[in-house]
């Protein structure tokens, strides 16, 4: 159930944006849980860990903006 409104959660995908000052990284199709009532998004611990890894690797390669697909990113 949703932490905020107690609505039902369903599996979904979202887009994750990170502004690191030196560059912006957009990760598309990130697996998540989405509240069917209020739209709140929750990420599992393993998804957060993978996002951290993706962001670290991409930030070392990019100078401005990067758009990566969650499923194909290193």
PDB file of N, CA and C in Angstrom, residues 30-71:
ATOM      1  N   UNK A  30      12.666   3.038 -15.841  1.00  0.00           N
ATOM      2  CA  UNK A  30      13.123   2.503 -14.554  1.00  0.00           C
ATOM      3  C   UNK A  30      11.949   1.765 -13.901  1.00  0.00           C
ATOM      4  N   UNK A  31      12.133   0.491 -13.533  1.00  0.00           N
ATOM      5  CA  UNK A  31      11.038  -0.237 -12.876  1.00  0.00           C
ATOM      6  C   UNK A  31      10.708   0.381 -11.519  1.00  0.00           C
ATOM      7  N   UNK A  32       9.422   0.460 -11.216  1.00  0.00           N
ATOM      8  CA  UNK A  32       8.992   1.079  -9.966  1.00  0.00           C
ATOM      9  C   UNK A  32       7.643   0.522  -9.539  1.00  0.00           C
ATOM     10  N   UNK A  33       7.218   0.968  -8.370  1.00  0.00           N
ATOM     11  CA  UNK A  33       5.858   0.750  -7.893  1.00  0.00           C
ATOM     12  C   UNK A  33       5.158   2.099  -7.965  1.00  0.00           C
ATOM     13  N   UNK A  34       3.951   2.132  -8.521  1.00  0.00           N
ATOM     14  CA  UNK A  34       3.200   3.380  -8.653  1.00  0.00           C
ATOM     15  C   UNK A  34       1.832   3.228  -7.984  1.00  0.00           C
ATOM     16  N   UNK A  35       1.468   4.208  -7.169  1.00  0.00           N
ATOM     17  CA  UNK A  35       0.173   4.192  -6.506  1.00  0.00           C
ATOM     18  C   UNK A  35      -0.929   4.428  -7.537  1.00  0.00           C
ATOM     19  N   UNK A  36      -1.918   3.566  -7.526  1.00  0.00           N
ATOM     20  CA  UNK A  36      -3.037   3.695  -8.465  1.00  0.00           C
ATOM     21  C   UNK A  36      -3.939   4.879  -8.120  1.00  0.00           C
ATOM     22  N   UNK A  37      -3.834   5.380  -6.901  1.00  0.00           N
ATOM     23  CA  UNK A  37      -4.705   6.487  -6.486  1.00  0.00           C
ATOM     24  C   UNK A  37      -4.015   7.844  -6.643  1.00  0.00           C
ATOM     25  N   UNK A  38      -2.824   8.016  -6.033  1.00  0.00           N
ATOM     26  CA  UNK A  38      -2.192   9.346  -6.025  1.00  0.00           C
ATOM     27  C   UNK A  38      -0.993   9.461  -6.971  1.00  0.00           C
ATOM     28  N   UNK A  39      -0.525   8.331  -7.521  1.00  0.00           N
ATOM     29  CA  UNK A  39       0.583   8.386  -8.468  1.00  0.00           C
ATOM     30  C   UNK A  39       1.965   8.403  -7.837  1.00  0.00           C
ATOM     31  N   UNK A  40       2.051   8.280  -6.512  1.00  0.00           N
ATOM     32  CA  UNK A  40       3.349   8.253  -5.826  1.00  0.00           C
ATOM     33  C   UNK A  40       4.201   7.110  -6.383  1.00  0.00           C
ATOM     34  N   UNK A  41       5.498   7.370  -6.566  1.00  0.00           N
ATOM     35  CA  UNK A  41       6.431   6.385  -7.116  1.00  0.00           C
ATOM     36  C   UNK A  41       7.367   5.904  -6.015  1.00  0.00           C
ATOM     37  N   UNK A  42       7.558   4.584  -5.937  1.00  0.00           N
ATOM     38  CA  UNK A  42       8.506   3.985  -5.001  1.00  0.00           C
ATOM     39  C   UNK A  42       9.458   3.083  -5.777  1.00  0.00           C
ATOM     40  N   UNK A  43      10.737   3.106  -5.386  1.00  0.00           N
ATOM     41  CA  UNK A  43      11.753   2.275  -6.029  1.00  0.00           C
ATOM     42  C   UNK A  43      12.255   1.228  -5.046  1.00  0.00           C
ATOM     43  N   UNK A  44      12.454  -0.007  -5.523  1.00  0.00           N
ATOM     44  CA  UNK A  44      13.038  -1.066  -4.704  1.00  0.00           C
ATOM     45  C   UNK A  44      14.513  -0.765  -4.448  1.00  0.00           C
ATOM     46  N   UNK A  45      15.064  -1.331  -3.380  1.00  0.00           N
ATOM     47  CA  UNK A  45      16.468  -1.120  -3.024  1.00  0.00           C
ATOM     48  C   UNK A  45      17.412  -1.521  -4.151  1.00  0.00           C
ATOM     49  N   UNK A  46      17.135  -2.642  -4.820  1.00  0.00           N
ATOM     50  CA  UNK A  46      18.040  -3.082  -5.890  1.00  0.00           C
ATOM     51  C   UNK A  46      17.982  -2.150  -7.096  1.00  0.00           C
ATOM     52  N   UNK A  47      16.819  -1.555  -7.356  1.00  0.00           N
ATOM     53  CA  UNK A  47      16.699  -0.575  -8.446  1.00  0.00           C
ATOM     54  C   UNK A  47      17.500   0.675  -8.101  1.00  0.00           C
ATOM     55  N   UNK A  48      17.410   1.137  -6.850  1.00  0.00           N
ATOM     56  CA  UNK A  48      18.166   2.312  -6.409  1.00  0.00           C
ATOM     57  C   UNK A  48      19.669   2.040  -6.535  1.00  0.00           C
ATOM     58  N   UNK A  49      20.109   0.858  -6.128  1.00  0.00           N
ATOM     59  CA  UNK A  49      21.531   0.507  -6.236  1.00  0.00           C
ATOM     60  C   UNK A  49      21.977   0.499  -7.694  1.00  0.00           C
ATOM     61  N   UNK A  50      21.149  -0.042  -8.576  1.00  0.00           N
ATOM     62  CA  UNK A  50      21.504  -0.067  -9.999  1.00  0.00           C
ATOM     63  C   UNK A  50      21.519   1.349 -10.570  1.00  0.00           C
ATOM     64  N   UNK A  51      20.563   2.189 -10.180  1.00  0.00           N
ATOM     65  CA  UNK A  51      20.561   3.587 -10.627  1.00  0.00           C
ATOM     66  C   UNK A  51      21.834   4.299 -10.187  1.00  0.00           C
ATOM     67  N   UNK A  52      22.248   4.093  -8.947  1.00  0.00           N
ATOM     68  CA  UNK A  52      23.490   4.697  -8.457  1.00  0.00           C
ATOM     69  C   UNK A  52      24.673   4.282  -9.324  1.00  0.00           C
ATOM     70  N   UNK A  53      24.732   3.004  -9.673  1.00  0.00           N
ATOM     71  CA  UNK A  53      25.811   2.495 -10.517  1.00  0.00           C
ATOM     72  C   UNK A  53      25.766   3.110 -11.914  1.00  0.00           C
ATOM     73  N   UNK A  54      24.583   3.156 -12.494  1.00  0.00           N
ATOM     74  CA  UNK A  54      24.415   3.744 -13.831  1.00  0.00           C
ATOM     75  C   UNK A  54      24.841   5.208 -13.811  1.00  0.00           C
ATOM     76  N   UNK A  55      24.385   5.959 -12.820  1.00  0.00           N
ATOM     77  CA  UNK A  55      24.688   7.392 -12.738  1.00  0.00           C
ATOM     78  C   UNK A  55      26.185   7.618 -12.571  1.00  0.00           C
ATOM     79  N   UNK A  56      26.825   6.813 -11.740  1.00  0.00           N
ATOM     80  CA  UNK A  56      28.273   6.955 -11.540  1.00  0.00           C
ATOM     81  C   UNK A  56      29.030   6.722 -12.841  1.00  0.00           C
ATOM     82  N   UNK A  57      28.688   5.650 -13.559  1.00  0.00           N
ATOM     83  CA  UNK A  57      29.383   5.331 -14.810  1.00  0.00           C
ATOM     84  C   UNK A  57      29.130   6.379 -15.892  1.00  0.00           C
ATOM     85  N   UNK A  58      27.875   6.777 -16.041  1.00  0.00           N
ATOM     86  CA  UNK A  58      27.529   7.738 -17.083  1.00  0.00           C
ATOM     87  C   UNK A  58      28.133   9.110 -16.777  1.00  0.00           C
ATOM     88  N   UNK A  59      28.151   9.513 -15.514  1.00  0.00           N
ATOM     89  CA  UNK A  59      28.677  10.838 -15.167  1.00  0.00           C
ATOM     90  C   UNK A  59      30.163  10.967 -15.476  1.00  0.00           C
ATOM     91  N   UNK A  60      30.880   9.850 -15.504  1.00  0.00           N
ATOM     92  CA  UNK A  60      32.304   9.874 -15.844  1.00  0.00           C
ATOM     93  C   UNK A  60      32.529  10.066 -17.342  1.00  0.00           C
ATOM     94  N   UNK A  61      31.479   9.808 -18.148  1.00  0.00           N
ATOM     95  CA  UNK A  61      31.608   9.876 -19.601  1.00  0.00           C
ATOM     96  C   UNK A  61      30.988  11.121 -20.226  1.00  0.00           C
ATOM     97  N   UNK A  62      30.123  11.796 -19.494  1.00  0.00           N
ATOM     98  CA  UNK A  62      29.292  12.847 -20.075  1.00  0.00           C
ATOM     99  C   UNK A  62      29.717  14.225 -19.588  1.00  0.00           C
ATOM    100  N   UNK A  63      29.599  15.203 -20.470  1.00  0.00           N
ATOM    101  CA  UNK A  63      29.893  16.565 -20.074  1.00  0.00           C
ATOM    102  C   UNK A  63      28.641  17.426 -19.938  1.00  0.00           C
ATOM    103  N   UNK A  64      27.529  17.039 -20.585  1.00  0.00           N
ATOM    104  CA  UNK A  64      26.318  17.845 -20.472  1.00  0.00           C
ATOM    105  C   UNK A  64      25.074  17.033 -20.154  1.00  0.00           C
ATOM    106  N   UNK A  65      24.532  16.332 -21.146  1.00  0.00           N
ATOM    107  CA  UNK A  65      23.280  15.599 -20.955  1.00  0.00           C
ATOM    108  C   UNK A  65      23.431  14.182 -21.489  1.00  0.00           C
ATOM    109  N   UNK A  66      22.906  13.221 -20.732  1.00  0.00           N
ATOM    110  CA  UNK A  66      22.878  11.834 -21.191  1.00  0.00           C
ATOM    111  C   UNK A  66      21.480  11.276 -20.961  1.00  0.00           C
ATOM    112  N   UNK A  67      20.982  10.548 -21.952  1.00  0.00           N
ATOM    113  CA  UNK A  67      19.721   9.832 -21.823  1.00  0.00           C
ATOM    114  C   UNK A  67      20.042   8.366 -22.032  1.00  0.00           C
ATOM    115  N   UNK A  68      19.766   7.541 -21.014  1.00  0.00           N
ATOM    116  CA  UNK A  68      20.082   6.112 -21.089  1.00  0.00           C
ATOM    117  C   UNK A  68      18.847   5.296 -20.768  1.00  0.00           C
ATOM    118  N   UNK A  69      18.821   4.106 -21.306  1.00  0.00           N
ATOM    119  CA  UNK A  69      17.750   3.153 -21.060  1.00  0.00           C
ATOM    120  C   UNK A  69      18.143   2.284 -19.876  1.00  0.00           C
ATOM    121  N   UNK A  70      17.296   2.155 -18.876  1.00  0.00           N
ATOM    122  CA  UNK A  70      17.610   1.399 -17.660  1.00  0.00           C
ATOM    123  C   UNK A  70      18.014  -0.030 -18.000  1.00  0.00           C
ATOM    124  N   UNK A  71      17.281  -0.693 -18.860  1.00  0.00           N
ATOM    125  CA  UNK A  71      17.518  -2.091 -19.165  1.00  0.00           C
ATOM    126  C   UNK A  71      18.789  -2.375 -19.925  1.00  0.00           C
TER     127      UNK A  71
END
